[in-house]
Coordinates of C-alpha atoms in Angstrom, one line a residue:
M29 CA -65.0 10.8 14.3
N30 CA -64.2 12.2 11.3
Y31 CA -60.2 12.6 10.6
I32 CA -58.3 13.7 7.0
L33 CA -55.1 12.7 6.5
I34 CA -53.3 14.5 4.2
S35 CA -51.3 13.0 1.8
P36 CA -52.2 9.1 3.0
Y37 CA -49.6 7.4 0.7
Y38 CA -46.5 8.9 1.2
P39 CA -44.3 8.4 3.6
K40 CA -44.9 4.8 3.0
N41 CA -44.0 4.1 7.0
F42 CA -47.0 6.8 8.0
Q43 CA -49.6 4.6 6.4
T44 CA -49.9 2.8 9.3
F45 CA -51.6 5.7 10.9
A46 CA -54.6 5.3 8.5
H47 CA -54.8 1.8 9.6
R48 CA -54.9 2.1 13.3
L49 CA -57.2 5.4 13.3
K50 CA -59.6 2.7 11.3
D51 CA -59.1 0.0 13.9
A52 CA -59.7 2.5 16.2
G53 CA -63.4 3.0 14.5
V54 CA -62.5 6.7 13.2
S55 CA -63.6 7.2 9.8
V56 CA -60.6 8.4 8.0
F57 CA -60.5 10.2 4.6
G58 CA -57.6 10.7 2.6
I59 CA -56.5 13.6 0.1
G60 CA -53.5 13.2 -1.7
E61 CA -51.5 13.3 -5.1
E62 CA -51.4 10.4 -6.1
P63 CA -53.8 8.1 -8.4
Y64 CA -56.3 5.8 -5.8
D65 CA -54.9 2.7 -7.1
Q66 CA -51.5 3.4 -6.7
L67 CA -52.3 3.9 -2.9
G68 CA -52.7 -0.3 -2.7
S69 CA -55.4 -2.4 -0.8
E70 CA -54.4 -2.2 2.4
L71 CA -54.6 1.9 2.5
Q72 CA -57.6 1.8 0.2
K73 CA -59.2 -0.3 3.0
S74 CA -58.3 1.8 5.8
L75 CA -59.6 5.0 3.8
S76 CA -63.5 5.8 3.8
E77 CA -62.7 7.7 0.8
Y78 CA -60.0 9.2 -1.0
Y79 CA -60.3 12.7 -3.0
R80 CA -57.4 12.9 -5.1
V81 CA -55.7 16.3 -5.9
H82 CA -53.5 17.7 -9.2
S83 CA -51.2 19.5 -6.2
L84 CA -51.5 19.6 -2.4
E85 CA -49.7 23.0 -3.1
N86 CA -52.6 24.3 -4.6
V87 CA -54.3 25.2 -1.3
D88 CA -57.3 26.4 -3.0
E89 CA -57.7 23.0 -4.6
V90 CA -57.1 21.5 -1.5
K91 CA -59.9 23.2 0.1
R92 CA -62.7 22.5 -2.0
A93 CA -61.7 18.4 -1.3
V94 CA -62.0 19.4 2.2
A95 CA -65.3 21.1 1.4
F96 CA -66.3 18.1 -0.3
L97 CA -66.0 15.7 2.3
F98 CA -67.4 18.1 5.0
F99 CA -70.6 18.4 2.9
K100 CA -70.8 14.7 2.2
H101 CA -70.0 13.4 5.1
G102 CA -70.6 15.6 8.2
P103 CA -67.9 18.1 10.4
I104 CA -64.5 17.1 10.5
D105 CA -62.8 16.6 13.3
R106 CA -58.6 16.5 12.6
I107 CA -57.1 17.3 9.7
E108 CA -53.4 15.8 9.8
S109 CA -50.4 15.2 7.2
N110 CA -47.7 14.6 10.5
N111 CA -45.3 15.5 7.7
E112 CA -43.2 19.2 8.2
H113 CA -43.9 19.7 4.4
W114 CA -47.4 20.3 5.6
L115 CA -47.9 21.9 8.6
E116 CA -48.5 25.1 7.3
L117 CA -51.0 23.2 4.8
D118 CA -52.9 21.6 7.7
A119 CA -53.2 24.8 9.6
Q120 CA -54.6 26.9 7.0
L121 CA -57.4 23.8 6.5
R122 CA -58.3 23.4 10.2
E123 CA -58.7 27.8 10.6
Q124 CA -60.7 27.7 7.4
F125 CA -63.3 24.3 8.6
N126 CA -62.8 25.2 12.4
V127 CA -61.0 22.0 13.3
Y128 CA -59.1 21.4 16.1
G129 CA -55.6 22.1 16.5
N130 CA -53.1 24.3 15.6
K131 CA -53.8 27.2 13.5
P132 CA -51.6 29.6 11.4
A133 CA -51.3 31.7 14.2
D134 CA -50.2 29.3 16.6
L135 CA -46.8 28.1 13.8
K136 CA -44.9 31.3 14.3
K137 CA -43.0 29.8 17.1
V138 CA -42.1 27.0 15.6
K139 CA -41.3 28.2 12.1
F140 CA -38.9 31.2 13.1
K141 CA -35.4 30.0 14.9
S142 CA -35.3 33.7 15.9
E143 CA -39.0 33.0 18.1
M144 CA -38.4 29.4 19.1
K145 CA -34.7 30.9 20.9
K146 CA -37.2 33.4 23.1
L147 CA -39.5 30.4 23.7
F148 CA -36.3 28.2 25.1
K149 CA -35.1 31.5 27.2
K150 CA -38.5 31.5 28.9
A151 CA -38.3 28.4 29.5
G152 CA -34.9 28.8 31.3
V153 CA -33.4 26.5 29.0
P154 CA -29.4 27.3 27.8
V155 CA -29.5 28.7 24.1
V156 CA -26.6 30.2 21.6
E157 CA -27.0 33.4 21.0
G158 CA -27.9 34.3 17.5
R159 CA -28.9 37.0 15.1
V160 CA -31.2 37.7 12.4
V161 CA -29.9 39.2 9.0
K162 CA -32.2 40.5 6.3
N163 CA -29.1 42.2 4.5
K164 CA -25.2 42.4 4.3
K165 CA -25.2 45.2 6.5
D166 CA -26.8 43.3 8.9
L167 CA -24.3 40.4 8.2
A168 CA -21.3 41.7 8.8
K169 CA -22.6 43.4 12.4
A170 CA -23.6 39.8 12.7
V171 CA -20.0 38.4 12.3
E172 CA -18.5 41.1 14.2
T173 CA -20.6 40.5 16.7
L174 CA -20.7 36.9 17.0
G175 CA -17.3 35.7 15.4
L176 CA -16.5 33.1 13.2
P177 CA -17.3 30.3 12.4
V178 CA -21.0 31.0 12.7
I179 CA -24.0 28.8 11.3
A180 CA -26.4 30.2 9.0
K181 CA -29.6 29.2 8.3
P182 CA -32.9 30.6 7.3
D183 CA -35.2 32.3 9.8
S184 CA -38.1 30.3 8.4
G185 CA -37.2 26.7 7.7
V186 CA -36.2 23.2 9.0
G187 CA -33.5 20.8 8.6
S188 CA -30.4 21.6 7.0
A189 CA -31.6 22.7 4.0
A190 CA -29.5 25.8 2.8
T191 CA -27.6 26.3 5.7
F192 CA -24.1 27.3 5.6
K193 CA -21.0 27.3 7.8
L194 CA -18.7 30.2 7.9
S195 CA -15.4 29.9 9.2
S196 CA -13.4 32.6 7.0
A197 CA -13.8 36.0 5.2
E198 CA -13.9 33.8 2.2
D199 CA -16.8 31.9 3.5
V200 CA -18.9 34.7 4.0
R201 CA -18.0 36.0 0.6
Y202 CA -19.2 32.7 -1.2
F203 CA -22.9 32.7 1.8
E204 CA -23.3 36.4 0.1
G205 CA -23.4 35.3 -3.4
K206 CA -25.6 32.5 -3.0
W207 CA -27.7 34.4 -0.7
Q208 CA -28.5 37.7 -2.4
E209 CA -30.8 38.7 0.6
T210 CA -33.9 36.8 -0.5
T211 CA -34.5 35.9 2.8
A212 CA -34.2 36.3 6.1
Y213 CA -31.2 34.5 8.3
F214 CA -30.2 33.3 11.7
L215 CA -26.8 33.4 12.3
E216 CA -25.6 31.7 15.7
P217 CA -21.9 30.7 16.5
Y218 CA -20.9 27.1 15.9
V219 CA -20.6 24.6 19.0
E220 CA -17.3 22.9 18.4
G221 CA -17.3 19.4 19.7
G222 CA -21.3 19.5 20.6
K223 CA -23.1 16.4 20.2
L224 CA -26.6 16.4 18.6
C225 CA -29.4 14.8 20.4
T226 CA -33.3 15.3 20.9
F227 CA -36.1 15.3 23.1
D228 CA -38.9 13.9 21.2
G229 CA -42.3 12.6 22.3
L230 CA -46.5 13.1 22.2
T231 CA -48.7 15.1 24.2
D232 CA -51.9 14.6 24.9
Q233 CA -55.3 17.3 24.5
N234 CA -54.4 18.9 27.7
G235 CA -50.5 19.9 26.5
E236 CA -49.1 16.7 29.1
I237 CA -46.5 14.4 27.8
V238 CA -47.6 11.3 27.5
F239 CA -44.5 9.9 25.6
Q240 CA -40.8 10.8 26.0
T241 CA -37.9 9.5 24.1
S242 CA -34.3 10.5 23.1
F243 CA -31.9 9.9 20.4
T244 CA -28.2 10.9 19.4
Y245 CA -26.3 10.9 16.3
N246 CA -23.1 10.2 15.7
V247 CA -22.5 13.3 14.1
P248 CA -24.2 16.5 13.2
T249 CA -26.5 16.9 10.4
L250 CA -24.5 19.6 8.4
E251 CA -21.3 18.0 8.5
L252 CA -23.4 14.5 7.4
V253 CA -25.1 16.2 4.7
Q254 CA -21.5 18.0 3.1
G255 CA -19.3 15.0 3.6
Q256 CA -21.8 12.6 2.8
L257 CA -20.4 10.6 5.6
D258 CA -21.8 7.4 7.3
L259 CA -24.6 7.8 9.5
F260 CA -26.3 6.1 12.4
Y261 CA -28.5 7.1 15.5
V262 CA -29.2 5.8 18.4
I263 CA -32.8 5.8 20.0
Q264 CA -32.0 5.6 23.8
K265 CA -32.7 3.2 26.7
E266 CA -33.0 6.1 29.0
I267 CA -33.0 9.7 29.1
D268 CA -30.3 12.0 30.9
P269 CA -32.2 13.7 33.5
K270 CA -31.0 17.1 32.8
L271 CA -31.9 16.6 29.0
E272 CA -35.0 15.6 30.4
E273 CA -35.5 18.7 32.3
Y274 CA -35.0 21.1 29.8
G275 CA -37.3 19.2 27.3
K276 CA -40.1 19.1 29.8
A277 CA -39.4 23.0 30.0
I278 CA -40.0 24.1 27.1
V279 CA -42.6 21.5 26.1
K280 CA -44.7 23.1 28.8
T281 CA -43.5 26.6 27.5
F282 CA -44.4 26.1 24.0
G283 CA -47.8 24.8 24.9
M284 CA -48.9 22.7 22.1
E285 CA -51.7 19.8 23.0
E286 CA -52.2 16.3 20.9
R287 CA -48.6 16.9 18.9
F288 CA -45.8 15.1 18.3
F289 CA -42.4 17.0 19.1
H290 CA -38.6 16.4 18.0
I291 CA -36.7 19.3 19.9
E292 CA -33.0 19.0 19.3
F293 CA -30.0 20.0 21.2
F294 CA -26.2 20.4 21.4
Q295 CA -24.4 18.5 24.6
L296 CA -21.9 20.1 25.4
E297 CA -18.3 19.2 26.2
N298 CA -19.2 19.9 30.4
G299 CA -22.2 17.4 29.8
D300 CA -24.7 20.3 29.6
Y301 CA -27.3 21.5 26.9
V302 CA -28.2 23.8 24.0
A303 CA -31.7 23.8 22.7
L304 CA -31.2 24.0 18.7
E305 CA -34.9 23.9 17.1
Y306 CA -38.1 22.7 18.0
N307 CA -40.1 20.8 15.4
N308 CA -43.9 20.7 16.0
R309 CA -43.8 17.1 14.6
L310 CA -42.2 13.4 14.3
A311 CA -38.5 13.0 13.6
G312 CA -38.6 12.1 10.0
G313 CA -38.1 8.9 8.1
Y314 CA -38.3 5.5 10.1
T315 CA -37.7 6.9 13.4
I316 CA -41.2 6.4 14.7
D317 CA -40.9 2.8 13.7
M318 CA -37.7 2.5 16.0
Y319 CA -39.2 4.1 19.0
N320 CA -41.7 1.1 18.6
Y321 CA -39.2 -1.2 18.5
A322 CA -36.5 0.5 21.2
Y323 CA -39.7 0.3 23.6
S324 CA -41.6 -2.5 22.5
I325 CA -45.1 -0.3 21.8
D326 CA -46.9 0.4 18.9
L327 CA -47.1 4.6 18.7
F328 CA -49.6 4.9 15.2
A329 CA -52.3 2.8 18.0
Q330 CA -51.1 4.8 20.9
Y331 CA -51.7 7.9 18.9
A332 CA -55.6 6.5 17.7
S333 CA -56.0 5.6 21.1
L334 CA -55.4 9.4 22.4
V335 CA -57.2 11.2 19.5
T336 CA -60.3 8.9 20.5
G337 CA -60.1 9.6 23.9
G338 CA -58.5 6.2 25.2
E339 CA -55.8 5.4 27.8
W340 CA -52.4 5.9 27.0
K341 CA -51.0 1.9 27.6
E342 CA -47.4 1.5 29.1
P343 CA -44.9 -1.1 27.6
D344 CA -44.0 -4.0 30.3
V345 CA -40.9 -5.4 28.9
P346 CA -37.6 -3.4 29.0
N347 CA -36.1 -0.6 27.1
Q348 CA -33.8 -1.4 24.4
Y349 CA -31.1 0.7 22.5
C350 CA -32.6 0.7 18.3
I351 CA -29.7 1.8 16.5
G352 CA -30.9 3.6 12.8
V353 CA -27.8 2.6 10.7
T354 CA -27.4 3.8 6.8
Q355 CA -25.1 2.4 3.7
R356 CA -24.5 4.9 1.2
D357 CA -24.8 3.4 -2.8
A358 CA -21.9 5.9 -3.3
Y359 CA -19.5 3.3 -1.1
Q360 CA -18.5 -0.1 -0.8
Y361 CA -19.1 -1.9 2.3
Q362 CA -18.0 -5.2 3.6
N363 CA -21.1 -6.4 4.4
D364 CA -24.4 -6.7 2.9
T365 CA -27.9 -6.9 4.3
K366 CA -27.5 -11.1 4.3
A367 CA -24.0 -10.8 6.0
I368 CA -25.8 -8.1 8.5
R369 CA -29.2 -10.5 9.1
D370 CA -26.6 -13.5 9.6
K371 CA -24.6 -11.7 12.5
F372 CA -27.3 -10.1 14.4
G373 CA -30.2 -12.3 13.8
D374 CA -33.8 -11.2 15.1
R375 CA -32.0 -8.3 16.1
V376 CA -32.2 -6.5 12.4
K377 CA -35.9 -5.3 13.2
F378 CA -36.3 -4.1 9.3
A379 CA -33.6 -4.0 6.2
E380 CA -35.4 -0.9 3.7
R381 CA -34.7 1.3 1.2
M382 CA -34.6 5.0 2.2
P383 CA -37.0 7.3 0.3
E384 CA -35.1 9.7 -2.3
A385 CA -35.9 12.5 0.0
F386 CA -33.9 11.3 3.0
A387 CA -31.2 9.4 0.8
H388 CA -28.9 12.5 0.6
L389 CA -29.2 13.1 4.1
Q390 CA -28.9 9.8 5.8
G391 CA -28.1 7.4 3.0
N392 CA -29.7 4.8 0.7
Q393 CA -29.9 1.6 2.9
F394 CA -31.7 2.1 6.2
Y395 CA -31.3 -0.7 9.0
A396 CA -33.1 -0.7 12.1
I397 CA -31.5 -2.9 14.7
N398 CA -31.8 -3.6 18.4
A399 CA -29.3 -3.6 21.4
D400 CA -29.1 -4.2 25.1
T401 CA -25.7 -2.4 25.5
E402 CA -23.3 0.3 24.1
E403 CA -21.4 -2.2 23.3
E404 CA -23.0 -4.0 20.8
V405 CA -24.2 -0.8 19.7
N406 CA -20.5 0.0 18.8
E407 CA -20.6 -3.3 17.4
I408 CA -23.5 -3.0 15.0
T409 CA -22.6 0.2 14.0
R410 CA -19.0 -0.8 13.3
F411 CA -20.0 -3.9 11.4
V412 CA -22.4 -2.1 9.2
H413 CA -20.1 1.0 7.8
E414 CA -17.1 -1.2 7.7
R415 CA -16.2 -0.5 3.8
K416 CA -13.9 -2.1 1.6
N417 CA -10.3 -1.0 0.6
R418 CA -10.9 2.5 2.6
D419 CA -8.2 4.8 1.7
R420 CA -5.1 5.1 4.7
G421 CA -5.9 8.2 6.9
F422 CA -9.8 7.9 6.3
D423 CA -11.9 9.0 9.7
D424 CA -14.8 7.2 10.4
A425 CA -17.8 9.1 11.1

C-alpha cells in the first residue's frame, strides 16, 4: 500500500501516524514544506520518500509532487493529513489522482455550518435554529427574528476564529464594521449555561464506528479565548447514553468512511443536548494522545491496522479519565512542572509546550494527567491552576 502524508512533520505528535503505518507494512511518502534535515532521523526512517514543496498552499505545486510519487512508486492508495487546514487540499488531490476517500463534493456538508444543521435535523438530533446572513439587511432580519444575544460565526470555518458574541445593538454595529459583508456568516442564539462537550471517534471503510469517546470542556471556546481563561478538558471514562445516541445518529447520517470525527455539542441545563458542529477530523492538539492514555490503547496503530484491513483490538483494562490542563505564560502559578510531577507521580503522562498555533486558544504549557474519579479530576485541575497572588474576586474558570 502506498500512503501519502501531507505535512508529516507538523503537528509533531501526528508524526506517529507515519511510524505506525510503516510498522504495518505501508510505504509512507511525505509532502511538506520543511527541509528534509529538519524532519529528524525517526521520521526520516518512517518515510520511504519525502518531497519538499515551497508551499502547501500552492495546489499546483503539491499536485506535481503527487504526480512524481505516483510515477515513481505506482498508484497511491491514500492521501491524508488529519489536519483541518489541509482537508480541502487532501480532497482535491484525491479527486485529481482517483484516490480513495473524501472528494471536494463530499466536504460541503462538513464545511458549512448551515449544511451541518440540515443533517443534524435529518438525524433527529436537536439543534439551535440559525440563519445565514450575507449582508446588513440579512443581519438585521436575523437579529430581529432570533433576538439577542446571538453567536455569529463564518458559515464556512472552524473553531472560534472570527467568531463574535452579539449581546447589544453596540455589539451588532461593531460586528458590522469588522465584517463588512466580506463573507457569509451564520447566526444562532447564544446558549446560556451550556456545557461544551464532544462525541469523537473513528469509522471503518463501511462507515461503522470502531472507536468512540467523549470529552467535556470547563468553559466554552469563545469565552476561553476572549478571556484568556485557564483551560481544562476531560476525556470521559463513559459516554452519556443520550449523547451516544445522538452522536451515532449523526455519524450514520453524515456517512463518512474511514474517517476520524469530532462532533461538538452543548449539554443543556435540563440534561439534553444540542448539536453544534461536525468536524471531519481528529480533535486538535494533544487530544489523540489523551485518548490513548485514557483508554490504554494506541490509536495510531489501530488506525494503521484499520487502513490495511486489520482487526480492531479492544483494550483489556478499565478506562480512566484523562485531563488536559494548561497554564498560560501570562500568569504566575503556584505549582510548576516539578511540583505537579511530585504531587501526581506517574499519573502525569506528559508535560509539553503547546505549539504556537494553539497557545492563544488553549495555553502555553500542557499537562495530560490521568484520574480514576471525579474528585481526583477536581483536585488535579485546582492544583495546576492555583495562582500566586490572585486578585480578590477573580472567578475561577
